[in-house]
Short mmCIF file of C-alpha atoms in Angstrom, two decimals:
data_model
loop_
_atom_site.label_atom_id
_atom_site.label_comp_id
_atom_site.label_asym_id
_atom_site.label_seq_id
_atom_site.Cartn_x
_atom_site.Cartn_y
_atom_site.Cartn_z
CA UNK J 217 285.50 162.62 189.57
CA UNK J 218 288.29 159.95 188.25
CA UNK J 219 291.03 162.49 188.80
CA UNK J 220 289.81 163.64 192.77
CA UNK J 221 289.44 159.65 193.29
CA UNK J 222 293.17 159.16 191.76
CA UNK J 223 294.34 162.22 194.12
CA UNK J 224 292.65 160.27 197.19
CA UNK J 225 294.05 156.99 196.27
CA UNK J 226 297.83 158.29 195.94
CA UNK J 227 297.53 160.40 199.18
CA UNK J 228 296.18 157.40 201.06
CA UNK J 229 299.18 155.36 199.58
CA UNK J 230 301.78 157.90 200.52
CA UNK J 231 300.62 158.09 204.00
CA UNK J 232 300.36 154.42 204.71
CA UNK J 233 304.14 154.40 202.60
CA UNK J 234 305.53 157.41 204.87
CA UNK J 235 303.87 155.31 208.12
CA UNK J 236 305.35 151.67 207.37
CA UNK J 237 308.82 153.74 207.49
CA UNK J 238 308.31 154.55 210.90
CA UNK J 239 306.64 151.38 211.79
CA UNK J 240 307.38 147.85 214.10
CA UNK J 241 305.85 144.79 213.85
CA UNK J 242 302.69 145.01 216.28
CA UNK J 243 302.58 141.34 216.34
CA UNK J 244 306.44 140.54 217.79
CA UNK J 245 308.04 137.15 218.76
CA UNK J 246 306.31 135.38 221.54
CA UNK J 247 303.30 137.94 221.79
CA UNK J 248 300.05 135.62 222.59
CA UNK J 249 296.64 137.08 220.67
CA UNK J 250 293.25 136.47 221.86
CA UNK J 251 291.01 137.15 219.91
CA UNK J 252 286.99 136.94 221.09
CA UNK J 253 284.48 137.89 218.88
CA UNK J 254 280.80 138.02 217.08
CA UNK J 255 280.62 137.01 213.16
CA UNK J 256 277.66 136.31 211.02
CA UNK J 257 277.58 132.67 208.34
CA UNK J 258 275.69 130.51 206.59
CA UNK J 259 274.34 127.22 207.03
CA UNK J 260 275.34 125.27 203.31
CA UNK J 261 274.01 121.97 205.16
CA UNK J 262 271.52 119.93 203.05
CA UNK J 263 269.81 118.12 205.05
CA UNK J 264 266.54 116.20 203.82
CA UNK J 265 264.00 114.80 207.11
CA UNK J 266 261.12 113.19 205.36
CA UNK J 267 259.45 116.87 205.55
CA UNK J 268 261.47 118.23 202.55
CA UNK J 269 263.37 120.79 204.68
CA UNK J 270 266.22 123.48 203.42
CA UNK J 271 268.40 124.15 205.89
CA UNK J 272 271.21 125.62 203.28
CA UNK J 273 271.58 129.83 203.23
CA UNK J 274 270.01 130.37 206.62
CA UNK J 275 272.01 133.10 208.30
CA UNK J 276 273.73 131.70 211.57
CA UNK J 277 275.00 134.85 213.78
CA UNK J 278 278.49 133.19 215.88
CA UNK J 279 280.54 133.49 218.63
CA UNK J 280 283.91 132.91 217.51
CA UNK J 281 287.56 132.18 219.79
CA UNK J 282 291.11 132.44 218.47
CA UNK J 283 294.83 132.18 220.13
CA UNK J 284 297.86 133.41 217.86
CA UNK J 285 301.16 132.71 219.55
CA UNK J 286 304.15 134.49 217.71
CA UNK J 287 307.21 132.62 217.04
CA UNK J 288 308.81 132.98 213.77
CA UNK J 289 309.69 136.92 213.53
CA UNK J 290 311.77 138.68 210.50
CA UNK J 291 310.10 136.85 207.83
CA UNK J 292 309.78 139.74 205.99
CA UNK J 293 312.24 142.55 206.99
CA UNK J 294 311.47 143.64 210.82
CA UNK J 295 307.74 144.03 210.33
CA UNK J 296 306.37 140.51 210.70
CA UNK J 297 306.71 137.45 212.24
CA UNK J 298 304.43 134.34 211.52
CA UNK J 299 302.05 132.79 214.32
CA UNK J 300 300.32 129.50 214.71
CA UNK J 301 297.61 128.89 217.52
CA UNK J 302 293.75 127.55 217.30
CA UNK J 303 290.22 128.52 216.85
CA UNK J 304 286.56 127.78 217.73
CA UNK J 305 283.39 128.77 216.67
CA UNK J 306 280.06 128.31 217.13
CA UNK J 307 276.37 129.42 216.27
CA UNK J 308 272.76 129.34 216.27
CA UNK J 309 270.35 130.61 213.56
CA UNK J 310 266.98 129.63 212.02
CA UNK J 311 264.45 130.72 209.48
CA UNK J 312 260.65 130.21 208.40
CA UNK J 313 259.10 128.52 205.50
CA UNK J 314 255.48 128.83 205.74
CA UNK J 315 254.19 126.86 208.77
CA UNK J 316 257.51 125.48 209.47
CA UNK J 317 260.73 126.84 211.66
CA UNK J 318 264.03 125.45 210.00
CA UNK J 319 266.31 125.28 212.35
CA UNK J 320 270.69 125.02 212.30
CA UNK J 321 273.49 124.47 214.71
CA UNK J 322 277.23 124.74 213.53
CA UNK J 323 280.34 124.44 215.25
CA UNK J 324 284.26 124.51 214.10
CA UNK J 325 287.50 124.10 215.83
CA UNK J 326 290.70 123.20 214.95
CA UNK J 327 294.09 125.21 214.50
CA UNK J 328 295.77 127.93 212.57
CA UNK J 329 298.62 129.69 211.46
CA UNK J 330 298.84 133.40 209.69
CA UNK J 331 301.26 135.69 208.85
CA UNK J 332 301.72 139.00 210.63
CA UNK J 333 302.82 142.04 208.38
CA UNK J 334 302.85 145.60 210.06
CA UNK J 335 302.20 148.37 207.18
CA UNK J 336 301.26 151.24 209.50
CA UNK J 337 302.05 151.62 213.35
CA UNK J 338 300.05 149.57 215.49
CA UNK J 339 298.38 147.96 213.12
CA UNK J 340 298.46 143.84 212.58
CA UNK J 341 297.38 142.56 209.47
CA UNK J 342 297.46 139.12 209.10
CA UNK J 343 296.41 136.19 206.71
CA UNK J 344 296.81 132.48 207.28
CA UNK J 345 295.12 128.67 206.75
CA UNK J 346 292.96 127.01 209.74
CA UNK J 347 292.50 123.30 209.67
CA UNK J 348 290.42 121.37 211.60
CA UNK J 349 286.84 119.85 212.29
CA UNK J 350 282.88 121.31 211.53
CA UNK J 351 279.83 120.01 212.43
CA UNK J 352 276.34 121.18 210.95
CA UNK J 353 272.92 120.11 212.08
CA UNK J 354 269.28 120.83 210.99
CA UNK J 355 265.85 120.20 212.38
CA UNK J 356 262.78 121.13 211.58
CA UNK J 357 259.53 122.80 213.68
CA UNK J 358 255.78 123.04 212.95
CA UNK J 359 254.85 125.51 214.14
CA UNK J 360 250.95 125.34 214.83
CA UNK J 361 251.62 122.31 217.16
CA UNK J 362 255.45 122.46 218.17
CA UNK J 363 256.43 119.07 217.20
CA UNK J 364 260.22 119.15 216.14
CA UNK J 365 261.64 116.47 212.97
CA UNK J 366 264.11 114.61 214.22
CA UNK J 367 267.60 116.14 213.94
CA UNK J 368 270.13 115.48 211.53
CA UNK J 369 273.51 116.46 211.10
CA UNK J 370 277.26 115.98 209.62
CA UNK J 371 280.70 116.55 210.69
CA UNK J 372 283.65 117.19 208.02
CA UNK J 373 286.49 118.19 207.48
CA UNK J 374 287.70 122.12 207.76
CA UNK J 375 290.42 123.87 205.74
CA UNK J 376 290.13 127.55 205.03
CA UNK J 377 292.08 130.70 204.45
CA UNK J 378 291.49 133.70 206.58
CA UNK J 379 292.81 137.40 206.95
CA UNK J 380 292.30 140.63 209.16
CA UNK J 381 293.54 143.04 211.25
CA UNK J 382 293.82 144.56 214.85
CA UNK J 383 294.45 148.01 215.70
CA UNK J 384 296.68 147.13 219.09
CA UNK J 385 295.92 150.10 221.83
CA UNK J 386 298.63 148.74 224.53
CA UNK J 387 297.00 145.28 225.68
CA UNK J 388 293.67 145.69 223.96
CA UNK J 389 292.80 146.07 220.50
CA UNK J 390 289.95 145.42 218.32
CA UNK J 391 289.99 143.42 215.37
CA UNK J 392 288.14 142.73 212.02
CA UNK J 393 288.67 139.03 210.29
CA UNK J 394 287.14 137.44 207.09
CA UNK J 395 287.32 133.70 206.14
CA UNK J 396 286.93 131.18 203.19
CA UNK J 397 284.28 129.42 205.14
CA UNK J 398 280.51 129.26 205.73
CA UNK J 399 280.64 128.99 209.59
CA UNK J 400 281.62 132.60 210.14
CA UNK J 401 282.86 134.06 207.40
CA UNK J 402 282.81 137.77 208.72
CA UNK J 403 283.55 138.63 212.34
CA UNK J 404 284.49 141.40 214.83
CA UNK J 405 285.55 141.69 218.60
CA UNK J 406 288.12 142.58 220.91
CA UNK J 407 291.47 141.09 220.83
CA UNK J 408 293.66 141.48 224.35
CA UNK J 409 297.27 140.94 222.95
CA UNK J 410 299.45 140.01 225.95
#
């Protein structure tokens, strides 16, 4: 079984080394990215009401929004070129705990920069920082009656790393993007790169 995986592994290396011969950088010089997209997080906010509430490791589904602008290119050799643009997020998700509904809101925006590297044809990978602002909020709900705690909530500051890639088809591509952070750390969409 080791020796078929080591035969996979060094075909799948050869293929992506004979394809980054042949290939461009899919992410040029003063191409724009748009990236819109669904991701799933975490709420690490630990908020306390007077009702003993846990608002930390509820899972918060997102809507996330990114813009890459190109404008450093040859960075390394021909295939990449280095972007900077901004990003937005935000998301909704709540959980029980016996009679009670817990609640969270999150939001992030702020900017970003990555680098673009093109290993096979049409494909941009890409890794970068994003630095900005993120705002968490909690509230609780009993259920039998429906009255709500009052709502609490923080804003900090928001540095993370990040890294993906789109598979560009013309103007459209879909992409798939990790991150550092709580407030969508896994997300997919489209991306219309123009």
């Amino acid at each position: 079984m080791r020796k078929f995986f080591t035969i996979i592994c060094a075909a799948i290396i050869m293929m992506a080394v004979s394809a980054s011969a042949k290939a461009q950088c899919a992410f040029p010089e003063g191409t724009v990215g748009i990236n819109l997209g669904v991701g799933v997080g975490t709420s690490d906010y630990h908020g306390w009401d007077g009702h003993n509430h846990h608002y930390d490791n509820i899972t918060v589904p997102t809507f996330n929004f990114a813009l890459d602008y190109g404008f450093l290119p040859n960075v390394i050799n021909g295939n990449s070129c280095i972007s900077g643009g901004g990003y937005a997020s935000f998301g909704r998700g709540s959980a029980k705990a016996n009679d009670w509904k817990n609640i969270v809101g999150q939001w992030k925006v702020g900017t970003r920069g990555a680098l673009h590297y093109t290993w096979v044809r049409n494909l941009d990978t890409y890794a970068g920082i994003g630095i900005g602002a993120k705002h968490e909020s909690g509230k609780g709900k009993y259920l039998p009656s429906g009255d709500k705690t009052p709502k609490d909530s923080k804003t900090d500051f928001d540095c993370f790393g990040f890294g993906g890639a789109r598979y560009i088809m013309g103007n459209f591509s879909v992409y798939l993007e990790i991150s550092t952070t709580n407030i969508s750390w896994g997300q997919m969409g489209i991306s219309f790169v123009l």
